[in-house]
Structures are given as C-alpha cells and as structure tokens.
mmCIF file of C-alpha atoms in Angstrom:
data_model
loop_
_atom_site.group_PDB
_atom_site.id
_atom_site.type_symbol
_atom_site.label_atom_id
_atom_site.label_comp_id
_atom_site.label_asym_id
_atom_site.label_seq_id
_atom_site.Cartn_x
_atom_site.Cartn_y
_atom_site.Cartn_z
ATOM 1 C CA MET A 1 53.611 223.152 16.251
ATOM 2 C CA GLY A 2 55.240 226.490 17.198
ATOM 3 C CA ARG A 3 52.953 226.799 20.204
ATOM 4 C CA LYS A 4 53.917 223.333 21.476
ATOM 5 C CA ARG A 5 57.583 224.125 20.980
ATOM 6 C CA ASN A 6 57.235 227.333 23.002
ATOM 7 C CA GLN A 7 55.388 225.495 25.743
ATOM 8 C CA GLY A 8 58.166 222.911 25.859
ATOM 9 C CA LYS A 9 60.803 225.633 26.142
ATOM 10 C CA ALA A 10 58.822 227.294 28.922
ATOM 11 C CA ARG A 11 58.601 224.038 30.865
ATOM 12 C CA LYS A 12 62.345 223.441 30.505
ATOM 13 C CA ALA A 13 63.081 226.999 31.633
ATOM 14 C CA ALA A 14 60.810 226.580 34.668
ATOM 15 C CA LYS A 15 62.508 223.308 35.620
ATOM 16 C CA ALA A 16 65.958 224.869 35.242
ATOM 17 C CA LYS A 17 64.948 227.807 37.414
ATOM 18 C CA ALA A 18 63.501 225.518 40.089
ATOM 19 C CA LYS A 19 66.667 223.389 40.092
ATOM 20 C CA GLU A 20 68.830 226.511 40.390
ATOM 21 C CA ALA A 21 66.786 227.738 43.346
ATOM 22 C CA GLU A 22 67.034 224.325 45.049
ATOM 23 C CA GLU A 23 70.820 224.250 44.587
ATOM 24 C CA GLU A 24 71.078 227.751 46.023
ATOM 25 C CA ARG A 25 69.075 226.702 49.107
ATOM 26 C CA GLY A 26 71.279 223.637 49.497
ATOM 27 C CA GLN A 27 74.425 225.764 49.261
ATOM 28 C CA MET A 28 73.155 228.141 51.932
ATOM 29 C CA THR A 29 72.359 225.226 54.236
ATOM 30 C CA ASN A 30 75.773 223.674 53.620
ATOM 31 C CA GLU A 31 77.587 226.939 54.350
ATOM 32 C CA ARG A 32 75.660 227.360 57.579
ATOM 33 C CA GLN A 33 76.467 223.805 58.669
ATOM 34 C CA GLN A 34 80.138 224.303 57.804
ATOM 35 C CA SER A 35 80.353 226.985 60.477
ATOM 36 C CA LEU A 36 79.475 224.476 63.217
ATOM 37 C CA ALA A 37 83.074 223.784 64.265
ATOM 38 C CA ALA A 38 83.866 227.506 64.276
ATOM 39 C CA GLN A 39 80.790 228.225 66.421
ATOM 40 C CA ILE A 40 81.818 225.652 69.001
ATOM 41 C CA GLN A 41 85.425 226.854 69.084
ATOM 42 C CA LEU A 42 84.195 230.395 69.689
ATOM 43 C CA MET A 43 82.202 229.077 72.658
ATOM 44 C CA GLN A 44 85.525 227.812 74.093
ATOM 45 C CA ILE A 45 84.909 224.084 74.255
ATOM 46 C CA GLY A 46 86.772 222.588 77.178
ATOM 47 C CA GLY A 47 87.128 225.668 79.313
ATOM 48 C CA GLY A 48 86.251 229.256 79.996
ATOM 49 C CA ASP A 49 83.058 230.880 81.205
ATOM 50 C CA THR A 50 80.133 231.919 79.087
ATOM 51 C CA THR A 51 76.770 233.460 79.830
ATOM 52 C CA GLU A 52 75.135 231.549 76.987
ATOM 53 C CA CYS A 53 73.193 228.389 77.727
ATOM 54 C CA TRP A 54 74.872 225.248 76.430
ATOM 55 C CA HIS A 55 71.568 223.327 76.039
ATOM 56 C CA GLY A 56 73.206 220.171 77.413
ATOM 57 C CA LEU A 57 76.271 220.343 75.152
ATOM 58 C CA ASP A 58 79.039 217.996 76.315
ATOM 59 C CA ARG A 59 81.871 220.413 77.127
ATOM 60 C CA ARG A 60 84.723 217.936 77.616
ATOM 61 C CA PHE A 61 87.882 218.932 75.787
ATOM 62 C CA GLU A 62 88.034 215.702 73.758
ATOM 63 C CA LYS A 63 84.737 216.917 72.325
ATOM 64 C CA VAL A 64 86.756 218.386 69.412
ATOM 65 C CA ASP A 65 86.899 214.842 67.980
ATOM 66 C CA TYR A 66 83.127 214.737 67.976
ATOM 67 C CA VAL A 67 83.000 218.035 66.107
ATOM 68 C CA MET A 68 85.190 216.471 63.422
ATOM 69 C CA PHE A 69 82.904 213.429 63.323
ATOM 70 C CA VAL A 70 79.733 215.496 62.934
ATOM 71 C CA ASP A 71 81.327 217.659 60.239
ATOM 72 C CA ALA A 72 82.591 214.596 58.342
ATOM 73 C CA PHE A 73 79.154 212.985 58.487
ATOM 74 C CA LYS A 74 77.538 216.212 57.317
ATOM 75 C CA ASP A 75 79.966 216.552 54.404
ATOM 76 C CA ALA A 76 79.399 212.938 53.317
ATOM 77 C CA PHE A 77 75.636 213.435 53.530
ATOM 78 C CA SER A 78 75.804 216.637 51.469
ATOM 79 C CA ALA A 79 77.910 214.870 48.825
ATOM 80 C CA SER A 80 75.372 212.046 48.582
ATOM 81 C CA VAL A 81 72.483 214.509 48.312
ATOM 82 C CA SER A 82 74.277 216.278 45.462
ATOM 83 C CA VAL A 83 74.737 213.026 43.550
ATOM 84 C CA THR A 84 71.231 211.656 44.122
ATOM 85 C CA GLN A 85 69.474 215.041 44.002
ATOM 86 C CA GLY A 86 68.073 214.157 47.435
ATOM 87 C CA ALA A 87 65.863 211.468 45.910
ATOM 88 C CA ASP A 88 66.047 209.227 48.986
ATOM 89 C CA ILE A 89 67.138 210.675 52.315
ATOM 90 C CA SER A 90 67.605 207.208 53.848
ATOM 91 C CA ILE A 91 70.148 206.259 51.176
ATOM 92 C CA CYS A 92 72.039 209.534 51.730
ATOM 93 C CA LEU A 93 72.186 208.904 55.483
ATOM 94 C CA ILE A 94 73.405 205.318 55.036
ATOM 95 C CA GLU A 95 76.045 206.433 52.550
ATOM 96 C CA ALA A 96 77.218 209.094 55.018
ATOM 97 C CA GLU A 97 77.450 206.405 57.691
ATOM 98 C CA ASP A 98 79.464 204.134 55.382
ATOM 99 C CA ALA A 99 81.767 207.004 54.403
ATOM 100 C CA THR A 100 82.656 207.770 58.038
ATOM 101 C CA LYS A 101 82.579 204.256 59.536
ATOM 102 C CA ASP A 102 86.315 203.526 59.211
ATOM 103 C CA GLU A 103 87.760 206.868 60.237
ATOM 104 C CA PHE A 104 85.367 207.272 63.173
ATOM 105 C CA ALA A 105 84.822 203.618 64.120
ATOM 106 C CA GLU A 106 85.510 204.465 67.767
ATOM 107 C CA VAL A 107 82.535 206.831 67.793
ATOM 108 C CA TRP A 108 80.155 204.603 65.805
ATOM 109 C CA ASN A 109 80.807 201.659 68.124
ATOM 110 C CA ASP A 110 80.377 203.506 71.420
ATOM 111 C CA SER A 111 76.919 204.655 72.505
ATOM 112 C CA ALA A 112 78.313 207.228 74.972
ATOM 113 C CA LYS A 113 80.443 208.814 72.251
ATOM 114 C CA MET A 114 77.537 208.800 69.817
ATOM 115 C CA GLU A 115 75.421 210.577 72.422
ATOM 116 C CA SER A 116 78.197 213.139 72.923
ATOM 117 C CA ALA A 117 78.190 213.765 69.173
ATOM 118 C CA MET A 118 74.410 214.107 69.307
ATOM 119 C CA SER A 119 74.757 216.789 71.969
ATOM 120 C CA ILE A 120 76.493 218.965 69.371
ATOM 121 C CA LEU A 121 73.535 218.665 67.028
ATOM 122 C CA LEU A 122 71.013 219.292 69.805
ATOM 123 C CA TRP A 123 72.895 222.402 70.881
ATOM 124 C CA SER A 124 73.240 223.595 67.289
ATOM 125 C CA GLY A 125 69.596 222.880 66.398
ATOM 126 C CA THR A 126 68.330 224.649 69.504
ATOM 127 C CA GLN A 127 70.409 227.717 68.674
ATOM 128 C CA GLN A 128 69.117 227.671 65.098
ATOM 129 C CA ILE A 129 65.505 227.560 66.263
ATOM 130 C CA LEU A 130 66.079 230.448 68.649
ATOM 131 C CA GLU A 131 67.481 232.395 65.693
ATOM 132 C CA GLY A 132 64.457 231.456 63.547
ATOM 133 C CA ASP A 133 66.483 229.332 61.121
ATOM 134 C CA TYR A 134 64.110 226.364 60.971
ATOM 135 C CA ASN A 135 65.418 224.843 57.743
ATOM 136 C CA VAL A 136 68.930 224.399 59.096
ATOM 137 C CA ALA A 137 67.548 223.235 62.453
ATOM 138 C CA ARG A 138 65.656 220.544 60.571
ATOM 139 C CA LEU A 139 68.942 219.198 59.213
ATOM 140 C CA SER A 140 70.388 219.061 62.745
ATOM 141 C CA ALA A 141 67.237 217.223 63.835
ATOM 142 C CA LEU A 142 67.567 214.772 60.938
ATOM 143 C CA PHE A 143 71.118 213.817 61.920
ATOM 144 C CA SER A 144 70.182 213.657 65.617
ATOM 145 C CA ARG A 145 67.243 211.363 64.906
ATOM 146 C CA PHE A 146 69.384 209.130 62.699
ATOM 147 C CA PHE A 147 72.061 208.813 65.404
ATOM 148 C CA GLU A 148 69.373 208.199 68.001
ATOM 149 C CA GLN A 149 67.825 205.392 65.963
ATOM 150 C CA PHE A 150 71.248 203.912 65.228
ATOM 151 C CA ILE A 151 72.063 203.809 68.938
ATOM 152 C CA SER A 152 68.773 202.069 69.762
ATOM 153 C CA ALA A 153 68.908 199.493 66.952
ATOM 154 C CA ALA A 154 72.634 198.811 66.468
ATOM 155 C CA LEU A 155 74.240 199.533 69.846
ATOM 156 C CA TYR A 156 71.618 199.092 72.563
ATOM 157 C CA GLN A 157 69.705 196.578 70.400
ATOM 158 C CA SER A 158 66.518 197.669 72.132
ATOM 159 C CA GLN A 159 64.595 197.579 68.844
ATOM 160 C CA ALA A 160 64.757 195.325 65.811
ATOM 161 C CA ILE A 161 65.240 197.943 63.107
ATOM 162 C CA MET A 162 65.659 201.664 62.736
ATOM 163 C CA ASN A 163 62.350 203.518 62.596
ATOM 164 C CA TRP A 164 62.725 205.286 59.257
ATOM 165 C CA THR A 165 59.271 206.828 59.522
ATOM 166 C CA LYS A 166 60.411 208.889 62.502
ATOM 167 C CA ILE A 167 63.512 209.907 60.584
ATOM 168 C CA ASP A 168 61.526 210.859 57.476
ATOM 169 C CA VAL A 169 58.978 212.897 59.454
ATOM 170 C CA ILE A 170 61.600 215.031 61.187
ATOM 171 C CA SER A 171 63.354 215.640 57.857
ATOM 172 C CA ASN A 172 60.186 216.926 56.189
ATOM 173 C CA GLY A 173 61.582 219.866 54.255
ATOM 174 C CA ARG A 174 58.250 221.513 53.506
ATOM 175 C CA GLY A 175 58.564 223.409 56.763
ATOM 176 C CA SER A 176 54.907 223.374 57.781
ATOM 177 C CA ASP A 177 55.368 221.240 60.902
ATOM 178 C CA ILE A 178 57.384 223.548 63.130
ATOM 179 C CA HIS A 179 55.516 222.080 66.100
ATOM 180 C CA SER A 180 57.236 218.688 65.800
ATOM 181 C CA LEU A 181 60.615 220.293 65.086
ATOM 182 C CA VAL A 182 60.600 222.470 68.202
ATOM 183 C CA LYS A 183 59.188 219.636 70.314
ATOM 184 C CA PHE A 184 61.970 217.311 69.141
ATOM 185 C CA PHE A 185 64.694 219.578 70.549
ATOM 186 C CA ARG A 186 62.738 220.700 73.612
ATOM 187 C CA LYS A 187 62.340 217.082 74.790
ATOM 188 C CA ARG A 188 66.087 216.408 74.467
ATOM 189 C CA ILE A 189 67.688 219.425 76.100
ATOM 190 C CA PRO A 190 67.907 219.879 79.892
ATOM 191 C CA CYS A 191 67.203 223.623 79.844
ATOM 192 C CA THR A 192 64.002 225.630 79.344
ATOM 193 C CA CYS A 193 65.329 227.706 76.435
ATOM 194 C CA LEU A 194 62.691 226.413 74.002
ATOM 195 C CA ASP A 195 59.688 226.592 76.330
ATOM 196 C CA GLU A 196 58.553 229.990 75.080
ATOM 197 C CA LYS A 197 59.058 229.005 71.439
ATOM 198 C CA TYR A 198 57.119 225.779 71.990
ATOM 199 C CA ASP A 199 54.186 227.727 73.460
ATOM 200 C CA GLU A 200 54.117 229.724 70.211
ATOM 201 C CA VAL A 201 54.004 226.692 67.895
ATOM 202 C CA LYS A 202 52.268 223.937 69.869
ATOM 203 C CA TYR A 203 48.938 224.697 68.180
ATOM 204 C CA ILE A 204 50.389 224.043 64.716
ATOM 205 C CA THR A 205 49.119 220.740 63.317
ATOM 206 C CA LYS A 206 51.622 217.882 63.400
ATOM 207 C CA MET A 207 52.262 216.509 59.939
ATOM 208 C CA GLY A 208 53.062 212.983 58.805
ATOM 209 C CA ILE A 209 53.752 211.265 55.492
ATOM 210 C CA CYS A 210 51.698 209.229 53.049
ATOM 211 C CA TYR A 211 54.210 206.886 51.404
ATOM 212 C CA ASN A 212 52.047 206.337 48.348
ATOM 213 C CA PRO A 213 53.796 208.474 45.712
ATOM 214 C CA ASP A 214 50.567 208.637 43.715
ATOM 215 C CA CYS A 215 48.369 209.798 46.590
ATOM 216 C CA ARG A 216 45.542 211.862 45.104
ATOM 217 C CA LEU A 217 44.400 213.434 48.360
ATOM 218 C CA ASN A 218 47.899 214.581 49.365
ATOM 219 C CA PRO A 219 50.050 215.038 46.239
ATOM 220 C CA SER A 220 52.862 216.542 48.322
ATOM 221 C CA GLY A 221 52.974 213.421 50.487
ATOM 222 C CA GLU A 222 52.307 215.511 53.589
ATOM 223 C CA VAL A 223 49.245 214.654 55.671
ATOM 224 C CA GLU A 224 47.990 215.380 59.185
ATOM 225 C CA ARG A 225 49.754 212.902 61.442
ATOM 226 C CA SER A 226 46.578 212.012 63.326
ATOM 227 C CA LYS A 227 45.110 210.757 60.042
ATOM 228 C CA THR A 228 48.001 208.457 59.139
ATOM 229 C CA MET A 229 48.156 204.697 59.695
ATOM 230 C CA TYR A 230 51.157 202.404 59.910
ATOM 231 C CA CYS A 231 51.614 199.278 57.829
ATOM 232 C CA SER A 232 50.633 196.770 60.510
ATOM 233 C CA ARG A 233 53.140 194.153 59.299
ATOM 234 C CA CYS A 234 56.405 196.135 59.301
ATOM 235 C CA ARG A 235 55.423 199.502 60.838
ATOM 236 C CA SER A 236 58.015 201.091 58.572
ATOM 237 C CA VAL A 237 55.709 203.250 56.450
ATOM 238 C CA THR A 238 52.524 205.259 56.925
ATOM 239 C CA TYR A 239 49.567 206.023 54.682
ATOM 240 C CA CYS A 240 46.636 208.391 54.744
ATOM 241 C CA SER A 241 44.117 205.667 53.808
ATOM 242 C CA HIS A 242 43.682 201.965 53.097
ATOM 243 C CA GLU A 243 43.348 202.884 49.419
ATOM 244 C CA CYS A 244 46.834 204.401 49.387
ATOM 245 C CA GLN A 245 48.227 201.411 51.240
ATOM 246 C CA LYS A 246 46.779 199.047 48.616
ATOM 247 C CA ALA A 247 47.997 201.240 45.769
ATOM 248 C CA ASP A 248 51.565 201.205 47.098
ATOM 249 C CA TRP A 249 51.660 197.501 48.000
ATOM 250 C CA SER A 250 53.409 196.378 44.811
ATOM 251 C CA GLN A 251 56.302 198.731 45.604
ATOM 252 C CA HIS A 252 56.339 198.204 49.368
ATOM 253 C CA LYS A 253 55.821 194.445 49.731
ATOM 254 C CA GLU A 254 59.431 193.334 49.217
ATOM 255 C CA ILE A 255 60.877 195.539 51.939
ATOM 256 C CA CYS A 256 57.791 194.919 54.081
ATOM 257 C CA TYR A 257 58.380 191.157 54.191
ATOM 258 C CA HIS A 258 62.090 191.698 54.819
ATOM 259 C CA GLN A 259 61.529 194.133 57.699
ATOM 260 C CA ALA A 260 58.767 191.974 59.186
ATOM 261 C CA SER A 261 61.043 188.913 59.219
ATOM 262 C CA ILE A 262 63.749 190.854 61.063
ATOM 263 C CA ILE A 263 61.210 192.087 63.618
ATOM 264 C CA ALA A 264 59.803 188.573 64.121
ATOM 265 C CA GLU A 265 63.287 187.117 64.657
ATOM 266 C CA PHE A 266 64.161 189.923 67.091
ATOM 267 C CA GLU A 267 60.976 189.437 69.121
ATOM 268 C CA ALA A 268 61.410 185.644 69.214
ATOM 269 C CA LYS A 269 64.973 186.039 70.506
ATOM 270 C CA LYS A 270 63.813 188.532 73.111
ATOM 271 C CA ARG A 271 61.071 186.165 74.317
ATOM 272 C CA SER A 272 63.545 183.294 74.637
ATOM 273 C CA ILE A 273 65.840 185.471 76.751
ATOM 274 C CA ASP A 274 62.954 186.701 78.929
ATOM 275 C CA ASN A 275 61.691 183.139 79.473
ATOM 276 C CA ALA A 276 65.118 181.660 80.189
ATOM 277 C CA PRO A 277 65.448 180.200 83.711
#
C-alpha cells in the first residue's frame, strides 16, 4: 500500500513539474510576442531609413492600427489558451476572432487590411527564424495561416471552408518540422532573406498529423506528411492509415457530414454561376 501511495505521489509531482514547465514556456512566448509593437515602433513605421530588410512589411503610417489589431488578437488567443490549457487550438483561434470582431470589424471585413496585418506577422516570423527562435516564429505562422484561411473562405469566398489541417500542421509545437516552418515564410516574403536558412533545413522531413488520438504507430500524433491521407469526404482531417481513420470515425463523423454538406453546397453554387449564360 505504501509503495502505491509513493508511486501516486511521484506521478502527481511529475505532472505538476511538467505543467509548471509548460506555463513557463507559454509565459516566455507571450512576453516575446508582447514586444511586437515596440519592435515595429523602433523600426520607425511610416518613415525614416533603415538598413534592415522589411521582408514585405507594409510601412504605411496607418499601419499602427494593424499593430493594435495583431496584439489584441494575440492577447485574446493567449487568454483562451490559458483557460483551455491549449486543448484545442482551433477553438482558441475562433475565440480570439470573436473577442476582436467588434473592435476591429473594419480590419476583419477588409481583405486588404487583413493582408496588411498579416505582413506584420510575416515580418516578425521571418525575423524570429533568422534569430533562431523557431517556437515564437511558429506562433506567428499560426496566426498568419489563420488569417490567410479566413481571407480565402470568408472574404474572397474562393473555398468552402477554412482548411484546419493546414492550420494545425503549421502550429505543430513539437518543433521537428522546421522545414515547413521556414518554407511557409520564405514563400510569402518578397526578399531572399530566408534562402540560406531554407537550404539548411530543406532536407528535414515534413511532418503531418494523424487525427486519431489513439494512434498506436504515432502516439504523439506526428507522422511523416507523405504517409498521411485525407478524409476523402470532408478533407478536414488526415490519418496515417485506414485503420486510424476507422478508429476515429465515431468521433469524426458528425463534423465530417457537416463539413461535407457545406462543401457540396459551395461547389453546386459555383457550378451554377459558371454555367450561367
């Protein structure tokens, strides 16, 4: 009995230590993100010369409003993560959107302004990669990808739904897929600042996600992207095998049918427009 009690205490202590370490990492990330506005102000947004590359950053003076928007979204996201313990990144992103929708409605409803806000994150993420701070760069990539998907689905309406798989992959916090992270920013900036870094990491295997939480082959959920397969009905989740897809069906089917119906309606509407005289 005493041995079991000691083992229980040890497990609780280990969990407490792990939670403390996770909170410390989160605090460090939050503090680094909080310096975003100060970094941009130091780079003299709206005027002045600098020898640093701007990586496509929109330098218009009214850009200060976009800094406030990005910071407000980041703060709302961090608050949601704290409450949910980061259990579901998609929920945290949606809650951050809801929390900033009223105050920054002008930005959310204008694709050009959303893209200007994205330029802040692309500049910031590129700088973070050049400084070797991949974890913080991953957060900038997560927000950029979310804004990008929002623009495509909600504003341009060029796709039926947001591709959450792409968002989840770029937010992979395990840090093993630096290849995809660097490539994400390199494709979206007009300069060559990340070319050398990309040459260093392009041989690293791209990683994807198996959405079966009970995957035996990949307990961490991380799997080589080339070995993943999409759900053919909704294309909203990926799996490492047909076995994992079947195992997760009871959990996935409700959202699968919902997403598939939205996609079908979107494609039918698009066909009717294309075939109109």
